[in-house]
Coordinates of C-alpha atoms and ligand atoms in Angstrom, one line a residue:
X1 CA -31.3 5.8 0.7
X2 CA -28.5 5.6 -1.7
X3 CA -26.3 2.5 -1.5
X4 CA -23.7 0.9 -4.0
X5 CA -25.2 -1.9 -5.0
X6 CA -24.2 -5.4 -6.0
X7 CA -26.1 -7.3 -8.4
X8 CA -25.6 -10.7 -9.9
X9 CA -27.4 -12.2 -13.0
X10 CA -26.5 -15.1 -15.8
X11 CA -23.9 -12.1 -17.2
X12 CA -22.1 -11.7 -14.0
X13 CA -22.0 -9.4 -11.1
X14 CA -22.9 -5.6 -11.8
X15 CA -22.1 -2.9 -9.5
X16 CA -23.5 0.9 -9.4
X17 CA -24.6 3.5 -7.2
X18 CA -28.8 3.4 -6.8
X19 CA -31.8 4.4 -4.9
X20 CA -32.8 2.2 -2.7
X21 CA -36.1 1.7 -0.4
X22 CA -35.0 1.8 3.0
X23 CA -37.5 -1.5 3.7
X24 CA -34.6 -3.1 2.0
X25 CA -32.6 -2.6 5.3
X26 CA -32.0 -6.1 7.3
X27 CA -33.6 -6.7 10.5
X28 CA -31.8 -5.2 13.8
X29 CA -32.3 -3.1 16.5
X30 CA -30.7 0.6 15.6
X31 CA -30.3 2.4 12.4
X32 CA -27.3 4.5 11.7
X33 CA -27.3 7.2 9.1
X34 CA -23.6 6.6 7.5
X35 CA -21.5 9.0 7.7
X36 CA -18.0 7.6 6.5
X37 CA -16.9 4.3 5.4
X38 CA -13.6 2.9 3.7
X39 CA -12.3 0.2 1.8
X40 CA -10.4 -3.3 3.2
X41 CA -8.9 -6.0 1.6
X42 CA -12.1 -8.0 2.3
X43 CA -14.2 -5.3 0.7
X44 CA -12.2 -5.7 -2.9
X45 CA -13.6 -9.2 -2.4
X46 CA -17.0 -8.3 -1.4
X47 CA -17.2 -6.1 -4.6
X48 CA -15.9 -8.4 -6.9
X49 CA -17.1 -11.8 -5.9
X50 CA -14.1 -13.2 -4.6
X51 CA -13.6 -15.0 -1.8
X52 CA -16.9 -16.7 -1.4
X53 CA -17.7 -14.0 1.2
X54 CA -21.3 -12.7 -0.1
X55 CA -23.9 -15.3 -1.1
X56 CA -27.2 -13.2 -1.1
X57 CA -27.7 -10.7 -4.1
X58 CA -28.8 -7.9 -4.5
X59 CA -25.9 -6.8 -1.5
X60 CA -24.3 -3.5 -0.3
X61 CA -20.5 -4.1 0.3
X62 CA -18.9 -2.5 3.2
X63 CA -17.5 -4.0 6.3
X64 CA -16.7 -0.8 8.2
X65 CA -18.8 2.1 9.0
X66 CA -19.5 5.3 11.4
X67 CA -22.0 7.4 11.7
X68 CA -24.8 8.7 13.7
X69 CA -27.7 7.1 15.7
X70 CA -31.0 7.5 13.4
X71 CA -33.7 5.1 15.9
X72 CA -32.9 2.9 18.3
X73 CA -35.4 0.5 20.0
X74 CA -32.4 -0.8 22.3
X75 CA -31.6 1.2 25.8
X76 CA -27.9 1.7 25.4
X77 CA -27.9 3.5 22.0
X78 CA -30.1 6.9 21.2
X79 CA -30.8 9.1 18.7
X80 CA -27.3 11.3 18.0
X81 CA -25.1 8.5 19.1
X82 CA -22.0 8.6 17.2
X83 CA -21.2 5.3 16.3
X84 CA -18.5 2.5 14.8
X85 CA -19.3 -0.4 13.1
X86 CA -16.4 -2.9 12.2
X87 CA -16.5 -6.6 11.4
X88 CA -19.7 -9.4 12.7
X89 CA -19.8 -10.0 8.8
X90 CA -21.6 -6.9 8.1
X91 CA -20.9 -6.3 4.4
X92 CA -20.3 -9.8 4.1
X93 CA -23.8 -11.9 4.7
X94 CA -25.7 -8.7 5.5
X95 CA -25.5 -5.3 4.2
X96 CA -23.0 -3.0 4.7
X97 CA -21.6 0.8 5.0
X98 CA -21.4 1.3 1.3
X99 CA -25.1 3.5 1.5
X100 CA -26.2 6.6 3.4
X101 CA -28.2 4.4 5.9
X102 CA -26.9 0.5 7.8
X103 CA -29.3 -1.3 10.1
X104 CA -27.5 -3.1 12.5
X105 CA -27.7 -5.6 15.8
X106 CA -27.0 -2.9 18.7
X107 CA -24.9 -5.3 20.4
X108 CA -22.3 -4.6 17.8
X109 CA -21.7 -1.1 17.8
X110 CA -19.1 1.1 19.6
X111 CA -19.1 4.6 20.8
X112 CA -16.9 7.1 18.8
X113 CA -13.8 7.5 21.1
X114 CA -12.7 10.9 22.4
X115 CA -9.9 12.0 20.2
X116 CA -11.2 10.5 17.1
X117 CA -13.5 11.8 14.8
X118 CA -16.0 9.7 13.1
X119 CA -13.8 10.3 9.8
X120 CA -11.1 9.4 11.2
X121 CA -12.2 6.2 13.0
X122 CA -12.8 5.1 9.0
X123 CA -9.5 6.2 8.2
X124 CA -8.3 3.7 11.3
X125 CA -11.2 1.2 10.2
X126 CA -11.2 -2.5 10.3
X127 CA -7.5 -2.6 9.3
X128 CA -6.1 0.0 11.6
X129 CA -8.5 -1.4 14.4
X130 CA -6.7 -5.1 13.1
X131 CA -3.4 -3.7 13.4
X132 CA -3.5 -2.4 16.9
X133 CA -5.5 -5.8 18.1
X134 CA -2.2 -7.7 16.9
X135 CA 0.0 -4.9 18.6
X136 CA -1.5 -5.5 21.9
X137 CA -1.5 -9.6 21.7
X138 CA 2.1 -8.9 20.9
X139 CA 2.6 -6.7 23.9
X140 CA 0.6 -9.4 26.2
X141 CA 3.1 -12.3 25.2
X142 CA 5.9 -9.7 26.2
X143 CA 7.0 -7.0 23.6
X144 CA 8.3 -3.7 24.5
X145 CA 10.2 -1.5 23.0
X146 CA 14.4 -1.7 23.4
X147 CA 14.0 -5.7 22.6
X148 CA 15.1 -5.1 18.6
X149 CA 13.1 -4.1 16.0
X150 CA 9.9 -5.2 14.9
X151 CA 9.0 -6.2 11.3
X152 CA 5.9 -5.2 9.6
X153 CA 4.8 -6.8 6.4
X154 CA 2.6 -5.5 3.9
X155 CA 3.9 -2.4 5.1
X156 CA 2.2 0.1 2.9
X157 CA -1.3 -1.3 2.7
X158 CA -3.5 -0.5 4.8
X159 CA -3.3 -3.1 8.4
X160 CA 0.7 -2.2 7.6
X161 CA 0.7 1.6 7.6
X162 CA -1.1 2.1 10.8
X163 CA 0.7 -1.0 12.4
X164 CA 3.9 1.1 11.2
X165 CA 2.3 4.2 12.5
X166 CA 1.5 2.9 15.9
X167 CA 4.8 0.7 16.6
X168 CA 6.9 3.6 15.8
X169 CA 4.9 6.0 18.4
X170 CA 5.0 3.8 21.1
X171 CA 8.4 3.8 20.7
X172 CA 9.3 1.0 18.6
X173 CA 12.3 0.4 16.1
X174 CA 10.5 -0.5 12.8
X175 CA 11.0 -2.6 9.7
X176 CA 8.9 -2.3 7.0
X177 CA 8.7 -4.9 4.2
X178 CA 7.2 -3.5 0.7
X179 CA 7.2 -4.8 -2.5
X180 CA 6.3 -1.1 -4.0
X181 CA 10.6 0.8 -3.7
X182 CA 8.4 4.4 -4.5
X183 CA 7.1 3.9 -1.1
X184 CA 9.8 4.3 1.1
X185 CA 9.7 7.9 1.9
X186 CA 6.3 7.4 2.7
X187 CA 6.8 4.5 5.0
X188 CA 9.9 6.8 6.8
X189 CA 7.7 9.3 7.2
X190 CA 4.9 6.8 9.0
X191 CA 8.3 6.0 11.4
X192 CA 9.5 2.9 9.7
X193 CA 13.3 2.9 10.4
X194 CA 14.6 0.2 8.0
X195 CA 12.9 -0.8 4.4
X196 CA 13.0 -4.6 3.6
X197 CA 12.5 -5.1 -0.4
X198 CA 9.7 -7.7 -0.3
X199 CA 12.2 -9.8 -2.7
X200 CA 14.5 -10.6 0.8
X201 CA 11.5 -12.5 2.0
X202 CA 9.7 -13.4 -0.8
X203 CA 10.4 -17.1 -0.6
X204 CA 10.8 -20.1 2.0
X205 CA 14.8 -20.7 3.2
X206 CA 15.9 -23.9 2.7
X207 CA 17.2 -23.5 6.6
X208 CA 14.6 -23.4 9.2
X209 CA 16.2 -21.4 11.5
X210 CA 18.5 -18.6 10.5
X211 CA 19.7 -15.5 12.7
X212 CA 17.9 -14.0 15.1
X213 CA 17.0 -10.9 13.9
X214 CA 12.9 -10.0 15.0
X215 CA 11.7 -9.1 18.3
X216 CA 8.2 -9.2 16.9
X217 CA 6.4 -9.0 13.4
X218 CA 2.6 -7.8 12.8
X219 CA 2.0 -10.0 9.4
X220 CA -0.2 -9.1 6.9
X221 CA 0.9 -11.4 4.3
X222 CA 1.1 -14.9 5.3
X223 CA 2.4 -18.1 2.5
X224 CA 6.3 -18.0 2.5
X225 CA 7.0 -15.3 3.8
X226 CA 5.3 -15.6 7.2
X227 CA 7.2 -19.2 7.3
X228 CA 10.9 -16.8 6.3
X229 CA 10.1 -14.3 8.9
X230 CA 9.1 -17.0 11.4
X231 CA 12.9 -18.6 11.0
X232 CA 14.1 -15.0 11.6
X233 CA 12.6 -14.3 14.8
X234 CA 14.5 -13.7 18.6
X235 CA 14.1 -16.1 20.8
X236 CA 10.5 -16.2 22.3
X237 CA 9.5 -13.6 20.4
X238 CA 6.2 -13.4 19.2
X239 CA 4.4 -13.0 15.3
X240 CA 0.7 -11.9 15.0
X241 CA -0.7 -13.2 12.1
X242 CA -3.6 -11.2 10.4
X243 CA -3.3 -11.7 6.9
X244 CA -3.4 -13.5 3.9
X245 CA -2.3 -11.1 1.0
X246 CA 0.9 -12.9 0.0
X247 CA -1.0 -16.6 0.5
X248 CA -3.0 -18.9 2.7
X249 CA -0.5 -21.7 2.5
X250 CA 2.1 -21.9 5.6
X251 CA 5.2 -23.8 3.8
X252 CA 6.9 -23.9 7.5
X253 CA 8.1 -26.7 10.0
X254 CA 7.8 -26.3 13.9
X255 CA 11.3 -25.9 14.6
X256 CA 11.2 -22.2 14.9
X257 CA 8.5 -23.2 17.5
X258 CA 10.4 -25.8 19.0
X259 CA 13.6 -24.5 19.2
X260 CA 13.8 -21.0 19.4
X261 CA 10.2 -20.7 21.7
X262 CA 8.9 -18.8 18.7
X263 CA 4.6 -18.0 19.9
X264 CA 2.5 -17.9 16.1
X265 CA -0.8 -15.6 17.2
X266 CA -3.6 -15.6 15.8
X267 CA -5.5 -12.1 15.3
X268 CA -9.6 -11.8 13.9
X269 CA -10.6 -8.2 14.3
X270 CA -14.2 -9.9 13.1
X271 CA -15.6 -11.4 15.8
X272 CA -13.2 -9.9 18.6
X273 CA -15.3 -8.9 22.1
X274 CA -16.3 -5.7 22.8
X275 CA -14.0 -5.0 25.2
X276 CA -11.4 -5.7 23.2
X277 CA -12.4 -3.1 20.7
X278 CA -12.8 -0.5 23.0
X279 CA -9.7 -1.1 24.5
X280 CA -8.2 -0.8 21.0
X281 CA -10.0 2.2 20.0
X282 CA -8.8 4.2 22.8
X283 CA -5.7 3.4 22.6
X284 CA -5.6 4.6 18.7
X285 CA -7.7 7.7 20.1
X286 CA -4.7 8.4 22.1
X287 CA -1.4 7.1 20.7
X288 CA -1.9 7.3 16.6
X289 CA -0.7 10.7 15.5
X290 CA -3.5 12.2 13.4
X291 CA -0.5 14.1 11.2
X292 CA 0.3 10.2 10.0
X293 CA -3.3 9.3 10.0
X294 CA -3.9 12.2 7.7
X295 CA -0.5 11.3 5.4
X296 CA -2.0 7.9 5.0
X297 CA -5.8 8.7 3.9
X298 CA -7.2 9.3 1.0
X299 CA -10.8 10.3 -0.2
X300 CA -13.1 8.2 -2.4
X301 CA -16.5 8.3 -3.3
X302 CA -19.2 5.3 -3.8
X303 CA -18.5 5.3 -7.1
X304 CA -14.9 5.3 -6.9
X305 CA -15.3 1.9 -5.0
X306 CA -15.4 -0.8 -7.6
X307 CA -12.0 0.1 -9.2
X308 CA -10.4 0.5 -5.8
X309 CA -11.9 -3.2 -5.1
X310 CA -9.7 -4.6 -7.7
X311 CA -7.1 -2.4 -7.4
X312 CA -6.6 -3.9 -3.6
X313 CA -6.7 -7.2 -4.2
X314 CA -3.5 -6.9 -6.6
X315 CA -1.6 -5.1 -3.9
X316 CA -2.3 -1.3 -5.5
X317 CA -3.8 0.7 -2.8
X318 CA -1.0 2.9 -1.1
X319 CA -2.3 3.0 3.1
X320 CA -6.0 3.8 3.7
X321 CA -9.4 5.2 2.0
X322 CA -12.3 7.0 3.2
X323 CA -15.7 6.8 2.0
X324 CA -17.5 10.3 2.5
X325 CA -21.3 9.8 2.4
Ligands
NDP1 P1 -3.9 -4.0 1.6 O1 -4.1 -4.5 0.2 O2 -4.1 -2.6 1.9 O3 -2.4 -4.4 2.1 C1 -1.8 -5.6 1.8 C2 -0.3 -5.3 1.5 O4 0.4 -6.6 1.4 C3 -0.1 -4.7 0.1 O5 -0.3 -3.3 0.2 C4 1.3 -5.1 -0.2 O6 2.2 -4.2 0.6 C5 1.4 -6.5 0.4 N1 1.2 -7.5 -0.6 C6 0.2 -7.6 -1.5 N2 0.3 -8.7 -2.2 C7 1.5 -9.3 -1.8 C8 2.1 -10.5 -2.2 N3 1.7 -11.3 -3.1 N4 3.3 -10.9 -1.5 C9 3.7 -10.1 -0.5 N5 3.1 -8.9 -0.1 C10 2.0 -8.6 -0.7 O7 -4.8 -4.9 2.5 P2 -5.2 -4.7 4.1 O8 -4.1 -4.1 4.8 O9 -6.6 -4.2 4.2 O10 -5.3 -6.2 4.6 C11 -4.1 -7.0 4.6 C12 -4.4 -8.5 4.9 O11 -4.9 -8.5 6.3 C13 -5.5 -9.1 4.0 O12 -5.1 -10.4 3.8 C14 -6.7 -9.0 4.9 O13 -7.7 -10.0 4.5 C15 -6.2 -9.2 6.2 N6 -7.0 -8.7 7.3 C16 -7.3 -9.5 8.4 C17 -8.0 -9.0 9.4 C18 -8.3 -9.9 10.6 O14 -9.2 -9.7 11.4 N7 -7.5 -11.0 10.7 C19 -8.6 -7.7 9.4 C20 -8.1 -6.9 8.3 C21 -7.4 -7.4 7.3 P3 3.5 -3.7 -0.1 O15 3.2 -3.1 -1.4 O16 4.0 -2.6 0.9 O17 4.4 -4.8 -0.2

């Protein structure tokens, strides 16, 4: 098979597209030939060392994949299967989608929804998936549309874009923070309503509460501005917190909580139940127009990969990639 391959030696880590025996597969109960896979935040950390994330070398990066159903010794999946594979740490302490072929535990798979193609369910990937798993905790602790709008940070990566995308076709009024001015047509085009320069809510206010101005917030950066945006929230209205890309520290006190009812919830699209998922996929399958899907996607081949790995961790990747294989 051929697989991007991560090495690691006294010089440092090396990465190229190889060969590779496919006895090199891990253990696991169905094997997938890859069609598609894409790139995540976590994947620019998988390919560059960061992170702490992979601790086994030689590894093949890639925490998303789809494809098709090669052998199967378990009952629910058969040969021509289509199939999704986001999350469990695959690409992380076992290998990944980044090769032609992924062996994989068949209770983590999910079926290709109607009204997605395999392509496009790695254009949704782990951070569209992400972004409608937030959208629905938010809905369960009692968002609907006509409450005010609903702020998205991050906007233009890639858990923002579809979170814009989505919000806005279900109806939402929706704010997009960016740090990147050139993408605001983009972002309008996606159905963001308002652009908020990230510079607005770059840093902690000295207040803890200030006006109520959020009916909800999908949050893909975390540190200070997460603790802003939590000040800024409606009363009882809810923020789902996915990411980190702004900072891990939470400079914030509980009076938002306290006072104003504000609910802080938690999203992992890693280990999320199955159920879950396939609620989240059909959904997407439905609701996420494919004309905005498209307007967000870019192509990108294995060996494209390790300079789009650096290039998202510093905030450079406009929406999502796709990995043809
Ligand atoms: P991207 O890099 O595609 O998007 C992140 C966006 O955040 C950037 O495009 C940029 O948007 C903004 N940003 C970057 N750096 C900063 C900064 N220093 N301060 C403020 N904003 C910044 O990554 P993803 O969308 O793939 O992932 C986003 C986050 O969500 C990551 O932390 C990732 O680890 C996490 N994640 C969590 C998951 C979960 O299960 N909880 C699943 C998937 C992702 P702009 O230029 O528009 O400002």
């Amino acid at each position: 098979m051929k697989a991007l391959l991560v090495e690691k030696d006294d010089a440092g880590l090396r990465v190229a597209v190889q060969e590779v025996p496919d006895d090199r597969l891990p253990k696991g109960e169905v094997t997938v030939a890859v069609r598609h896979s894409t790139l995540n935040y976590k994947d620019g950390l998988c390919l560059t060392g960061g992170g702490g994330l992979v601790r086994t070398y030689p590894h093949v990066p890639g925490i998303d994949f789809a494809g098709v159903v090669e052998e199967s010794s378990d009952p629910r999946w058969h040969l021509g299967d289509e199939v999704i594979l986001t999350g469990w740490r695959v690409g992380e302490s076992r290998w990944g989608g980044y090769a032609t072929r992924a062996r994989v535990k068949a209770d983590w798979l999910v079926r290709r929804p109607e009204g997605l193609s395999l392509r496009q369910a790695m254009a949704v990937g782990t951070a569209g998936l992400t972004a409608m798993l937030a959208i629905h905790a938010l809905e369960a602790h009692g968002l609907e549309p006509g409450q005010g709008e609903v702020l998205v940070t991050g906007a233009s990566g890639g858990v923002g874009s579809v979170a814009v995308a989505l919000l806005s076709a279900a109806g939402y009024q929706v704010a997009a923070v960016t740090g990147r001015p050139e993408t605001e047509a983009y972002l309008r085009d996606l159905g963001a309503t308002r652009i908020v320069p990230r510079s607005d809510l770059a840093e902690a206010s000295p207040k803890p509460l200030e006006s109520e101005t959020w009916a909800g917030c999908v949050d893909a950066v975390g540190g200070p501005m997460l603790a802003r945006v939590l000040g800024q929230m409606t009363y009882r209205a809810s923020v789902a917190a996915v990411g980190l890309a702004g900072g891990a520290q939470l400079p914030t006190t509980v009076i938002p909580f306290l006072l104003r009812g504000v609910n802080l919830l938690g999203i992992d699209s890693v280990m999320a139940p199955i159920p879950e998922r396939e609620a989240a996929w059909t959904r997407i399958a439905r609701d996420l127009p494919k004309d905005r899907l498209d307007a967000m996607t870019r192509p990108a081949t294995l060996e494209e990969l390790p300079e789009l790995g650096r290039a998202i961790l510093r905030g450079g990747v406009q929406g999502r990639v796709v990995v043809d294989l």
